[in-house]
Short mmCIF file of C-alpha atoms and ligand atoms in Angstrom, two decimals:
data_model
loop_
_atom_site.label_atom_id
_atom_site.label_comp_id
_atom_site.label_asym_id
_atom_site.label_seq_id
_atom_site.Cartn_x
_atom_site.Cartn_y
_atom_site.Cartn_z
CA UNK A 105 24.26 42.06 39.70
CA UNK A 106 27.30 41.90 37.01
CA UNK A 107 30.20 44.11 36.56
CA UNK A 108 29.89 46.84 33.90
CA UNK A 109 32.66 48.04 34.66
CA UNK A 110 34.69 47.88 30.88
CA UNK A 111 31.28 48.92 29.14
CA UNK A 112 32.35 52.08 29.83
CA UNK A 113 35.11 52.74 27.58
CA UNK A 114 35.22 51.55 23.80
CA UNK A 115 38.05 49.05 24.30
CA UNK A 116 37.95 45.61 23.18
CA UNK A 117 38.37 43.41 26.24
CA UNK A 118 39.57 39.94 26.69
CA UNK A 119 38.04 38.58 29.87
CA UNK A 120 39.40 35.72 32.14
CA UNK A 121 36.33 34.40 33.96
CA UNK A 122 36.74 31.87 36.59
CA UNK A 123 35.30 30.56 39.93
CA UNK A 124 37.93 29.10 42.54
CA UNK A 125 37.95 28.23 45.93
CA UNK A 126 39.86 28.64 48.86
CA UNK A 127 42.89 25.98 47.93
CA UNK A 128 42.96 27.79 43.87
CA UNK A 129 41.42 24.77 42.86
CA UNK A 130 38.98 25.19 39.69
CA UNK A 131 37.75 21.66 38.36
CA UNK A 132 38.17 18.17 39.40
CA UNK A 133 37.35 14.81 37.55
CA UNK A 134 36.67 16.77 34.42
CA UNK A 135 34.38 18.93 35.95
CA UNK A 136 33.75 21.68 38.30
CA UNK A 137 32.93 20.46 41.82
CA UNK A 138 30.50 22.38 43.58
CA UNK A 139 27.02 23.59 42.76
CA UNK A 140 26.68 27.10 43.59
CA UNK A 141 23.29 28.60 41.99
CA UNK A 142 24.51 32.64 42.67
CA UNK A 143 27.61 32.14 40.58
CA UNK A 144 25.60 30.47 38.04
CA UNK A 145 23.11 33.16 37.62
CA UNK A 146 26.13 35.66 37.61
CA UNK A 147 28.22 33.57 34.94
CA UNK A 148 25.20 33.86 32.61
CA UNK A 149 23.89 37.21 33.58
CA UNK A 150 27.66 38.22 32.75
CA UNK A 151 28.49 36.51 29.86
CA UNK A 152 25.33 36.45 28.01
CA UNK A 153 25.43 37.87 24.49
CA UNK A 154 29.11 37.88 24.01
CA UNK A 155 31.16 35.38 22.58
CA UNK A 156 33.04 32.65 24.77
CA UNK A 157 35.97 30.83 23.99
CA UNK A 158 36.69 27.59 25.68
CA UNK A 159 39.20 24.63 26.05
CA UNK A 160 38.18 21.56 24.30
CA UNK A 161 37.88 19.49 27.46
CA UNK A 162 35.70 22.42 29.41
CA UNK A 163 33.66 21.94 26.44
CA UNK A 164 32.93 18.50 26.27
CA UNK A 165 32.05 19.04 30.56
CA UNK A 166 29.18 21.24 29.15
CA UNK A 167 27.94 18.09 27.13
CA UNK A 168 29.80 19.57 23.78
CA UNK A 169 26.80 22.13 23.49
CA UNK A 170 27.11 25.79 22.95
CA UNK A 171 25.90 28.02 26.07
CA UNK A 172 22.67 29.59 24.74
CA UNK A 173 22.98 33.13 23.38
CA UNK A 174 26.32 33.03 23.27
CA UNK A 175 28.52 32.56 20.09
CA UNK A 176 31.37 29.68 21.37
CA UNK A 177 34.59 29.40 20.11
CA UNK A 178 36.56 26.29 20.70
CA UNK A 179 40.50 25.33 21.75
CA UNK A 180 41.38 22.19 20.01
CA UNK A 181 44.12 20.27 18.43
CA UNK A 182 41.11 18.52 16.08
CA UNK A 183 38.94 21.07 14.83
CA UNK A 184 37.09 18.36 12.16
CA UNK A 185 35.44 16.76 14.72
CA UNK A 186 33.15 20.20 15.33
CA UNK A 187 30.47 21.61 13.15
CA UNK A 188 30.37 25.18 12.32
CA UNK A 189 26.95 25.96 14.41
CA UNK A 190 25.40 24.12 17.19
CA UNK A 191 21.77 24.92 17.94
CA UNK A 192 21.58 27.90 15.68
CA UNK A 193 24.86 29.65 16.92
CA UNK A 194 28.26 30.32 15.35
CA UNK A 195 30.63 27.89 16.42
CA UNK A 196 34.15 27.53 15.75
CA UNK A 197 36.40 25.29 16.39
CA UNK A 198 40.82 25.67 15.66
CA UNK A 199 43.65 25.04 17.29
CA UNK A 200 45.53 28.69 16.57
CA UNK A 201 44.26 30.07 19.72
CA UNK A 202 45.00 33.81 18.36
CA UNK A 203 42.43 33.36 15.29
CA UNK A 204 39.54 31.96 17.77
CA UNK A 205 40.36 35.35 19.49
CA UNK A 206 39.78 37.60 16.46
CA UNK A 207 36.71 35.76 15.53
CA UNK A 208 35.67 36.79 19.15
CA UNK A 209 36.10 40.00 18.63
CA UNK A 210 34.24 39.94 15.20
CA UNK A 211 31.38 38.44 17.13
CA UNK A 212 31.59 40.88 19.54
CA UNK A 213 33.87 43.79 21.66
CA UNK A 214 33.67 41.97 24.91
CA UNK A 215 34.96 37.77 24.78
CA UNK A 216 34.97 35.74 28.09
CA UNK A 217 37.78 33.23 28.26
CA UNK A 218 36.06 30.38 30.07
CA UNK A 219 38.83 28.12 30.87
CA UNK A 220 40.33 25.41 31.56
CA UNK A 221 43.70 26.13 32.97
CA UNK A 222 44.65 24.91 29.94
CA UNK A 223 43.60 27.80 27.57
CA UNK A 224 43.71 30.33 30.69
CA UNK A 225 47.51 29.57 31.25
CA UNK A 226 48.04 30.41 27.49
CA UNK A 227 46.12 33.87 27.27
CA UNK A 228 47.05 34.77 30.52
CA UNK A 229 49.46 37.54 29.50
CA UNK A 230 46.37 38.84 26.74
CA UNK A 231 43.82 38.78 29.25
CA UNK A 232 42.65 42.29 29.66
CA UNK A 233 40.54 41.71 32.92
CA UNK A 234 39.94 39.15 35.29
CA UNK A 235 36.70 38.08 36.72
CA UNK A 236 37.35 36.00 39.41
CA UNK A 237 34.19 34.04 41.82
CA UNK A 238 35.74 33.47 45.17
CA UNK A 239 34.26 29.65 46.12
CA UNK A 240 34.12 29.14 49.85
CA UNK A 241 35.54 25.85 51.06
CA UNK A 242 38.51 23.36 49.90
CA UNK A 243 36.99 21.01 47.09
CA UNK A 244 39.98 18.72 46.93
CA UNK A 245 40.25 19.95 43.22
CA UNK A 246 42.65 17.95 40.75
CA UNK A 247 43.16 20.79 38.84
CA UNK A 248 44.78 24.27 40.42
CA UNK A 249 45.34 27.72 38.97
CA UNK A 250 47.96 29.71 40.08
CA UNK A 251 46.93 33.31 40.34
CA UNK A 252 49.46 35.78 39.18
CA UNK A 253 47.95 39.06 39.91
CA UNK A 254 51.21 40.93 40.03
CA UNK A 255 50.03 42.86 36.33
CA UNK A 256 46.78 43.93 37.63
CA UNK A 257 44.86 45.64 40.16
CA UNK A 258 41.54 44.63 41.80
CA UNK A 259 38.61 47.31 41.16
CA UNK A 260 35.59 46.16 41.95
CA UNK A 261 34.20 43.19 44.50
CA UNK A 262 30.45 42.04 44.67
CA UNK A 263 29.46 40.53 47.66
CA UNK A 264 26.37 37.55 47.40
CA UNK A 265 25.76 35.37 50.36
CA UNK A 266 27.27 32.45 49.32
CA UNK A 267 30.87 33.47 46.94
CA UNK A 268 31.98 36.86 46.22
CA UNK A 269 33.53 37.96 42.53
CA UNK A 270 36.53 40.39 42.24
CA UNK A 271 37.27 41.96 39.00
CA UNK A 272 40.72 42.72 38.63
CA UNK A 273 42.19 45.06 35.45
CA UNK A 274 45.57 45.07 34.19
CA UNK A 275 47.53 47.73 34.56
CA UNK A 276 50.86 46.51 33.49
N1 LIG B 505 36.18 26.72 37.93
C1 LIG B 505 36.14 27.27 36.72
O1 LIG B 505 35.88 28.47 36.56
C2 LIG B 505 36.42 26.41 35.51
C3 LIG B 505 36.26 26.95 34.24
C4 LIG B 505 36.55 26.14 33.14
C5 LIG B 505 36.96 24.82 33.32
N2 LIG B 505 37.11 24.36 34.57
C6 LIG B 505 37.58 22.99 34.81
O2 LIG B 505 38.90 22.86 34.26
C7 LIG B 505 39.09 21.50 33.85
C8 LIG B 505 39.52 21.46 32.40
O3 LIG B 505 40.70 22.23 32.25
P1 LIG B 505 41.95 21.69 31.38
O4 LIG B 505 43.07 22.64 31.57
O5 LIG B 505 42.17 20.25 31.72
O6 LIG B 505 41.39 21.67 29.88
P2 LIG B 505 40.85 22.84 28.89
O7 LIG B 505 41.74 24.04 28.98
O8 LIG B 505 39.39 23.00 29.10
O9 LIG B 505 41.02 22.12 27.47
C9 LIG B 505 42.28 21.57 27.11
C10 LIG B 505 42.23 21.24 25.64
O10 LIG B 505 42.61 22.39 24.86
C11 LIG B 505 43.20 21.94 23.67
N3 LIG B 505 44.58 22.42 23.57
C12 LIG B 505 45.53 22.47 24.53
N4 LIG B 505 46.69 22.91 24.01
C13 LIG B 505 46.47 23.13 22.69
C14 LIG B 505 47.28 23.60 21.64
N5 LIG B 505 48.58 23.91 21.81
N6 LIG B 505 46.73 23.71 20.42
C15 LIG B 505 45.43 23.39 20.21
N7 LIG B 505 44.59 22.95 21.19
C16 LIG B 505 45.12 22.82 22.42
C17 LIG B 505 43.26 20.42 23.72
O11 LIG B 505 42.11 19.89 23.07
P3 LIG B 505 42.21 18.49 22.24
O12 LIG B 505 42.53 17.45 23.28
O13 LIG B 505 40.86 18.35 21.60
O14 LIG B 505 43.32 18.69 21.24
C18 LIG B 505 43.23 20.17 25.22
O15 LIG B 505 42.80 18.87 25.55
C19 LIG B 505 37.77 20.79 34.08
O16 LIG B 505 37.80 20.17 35.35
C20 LIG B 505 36.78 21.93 34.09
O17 LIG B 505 35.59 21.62 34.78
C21 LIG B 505 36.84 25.12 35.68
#
């Protein structure tokens, strides 16, 4: 189950994609605190085939490797340290957030900004939708978003047993 919503009209979309749970919080120690297996399978079902772009410290969480099928784009102040494909994919790595953007978009109409609050604080006000996995519980996270929703509306929900996902679009 994954939201096709956008794949309806022929607009480029810039995609905030998230999980949080009940206190906001989205990653603690460097990395995100609970396991949940349904939000997994949606995050890949969702993203797959479109290009990501990532904050430098989410990326080294994932073990500094690409997510298969999925051409990654990294936030960083030192882009040298990054090779231009990892396991057969594009990869790029800058630290003019706007360019990674447009080389999303040459990649492909839909990119998924993956976090962390970081790089979602700083395209917040570009982000065309939000996809948004409610996590049940209070992790004690270190690191909190705070949601401002105010520019957009909430369309669609899907319900799994164990988190939900809301997409919201803006409308302002
Ligand atoms: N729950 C979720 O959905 C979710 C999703 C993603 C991440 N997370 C969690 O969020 C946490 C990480 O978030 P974060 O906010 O600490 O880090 P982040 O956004 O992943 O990455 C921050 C990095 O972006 C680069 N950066 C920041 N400002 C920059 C600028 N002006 N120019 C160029 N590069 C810049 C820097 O890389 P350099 O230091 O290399 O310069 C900085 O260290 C982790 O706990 C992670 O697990 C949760």
């Amino acid at each position: 189950m994954t939201i096709q919503r956008f794949l309806l009209n022929d607009k480029r979309h810039l995609i905030g994609i998230m999980a949080i749970d009940e206190a906001g919080g989205i990653g603690k120690d460097g990395i995100v605190p609970w396991d949940n297996p349904e939000d997994r399978a949606f995050f890949k079902a969702q993203t797959m085939g479109h290009t990501i772009i990532v904050g430098r410290k989410t990326f080294e969480s994932w073990g500094r490797k690409p997510l298969p099928g999925r051409p990654c784009a990294v936030w960083t102040r030192n882009p040298n340290q990054f090779d231009s494909h990892c396991f057969d994919l594009p990869l790029l790595a800058l630290s003019d957030v706007y360019a990674l953007v447009e080389w999303g978009f040459a990649q492909s109409d839909i990119v998924y900004v993956c976090g962390g609050k970081m790089l979602y604080e700083t395209l917040w006000s570009h982000l065309t939708d939000l996809i948004v996995t409610l996590i049940p519980g209070n992790w004690n996270c270190d690191i909190q978003m705070n949601m401002d929703y105010h520019a957009f509306e909430c369309v669609q929900r899907l319900q799994f047993e164990t988190c939900s996902v809301l997409h919201w679009e803006r409308v302002g």
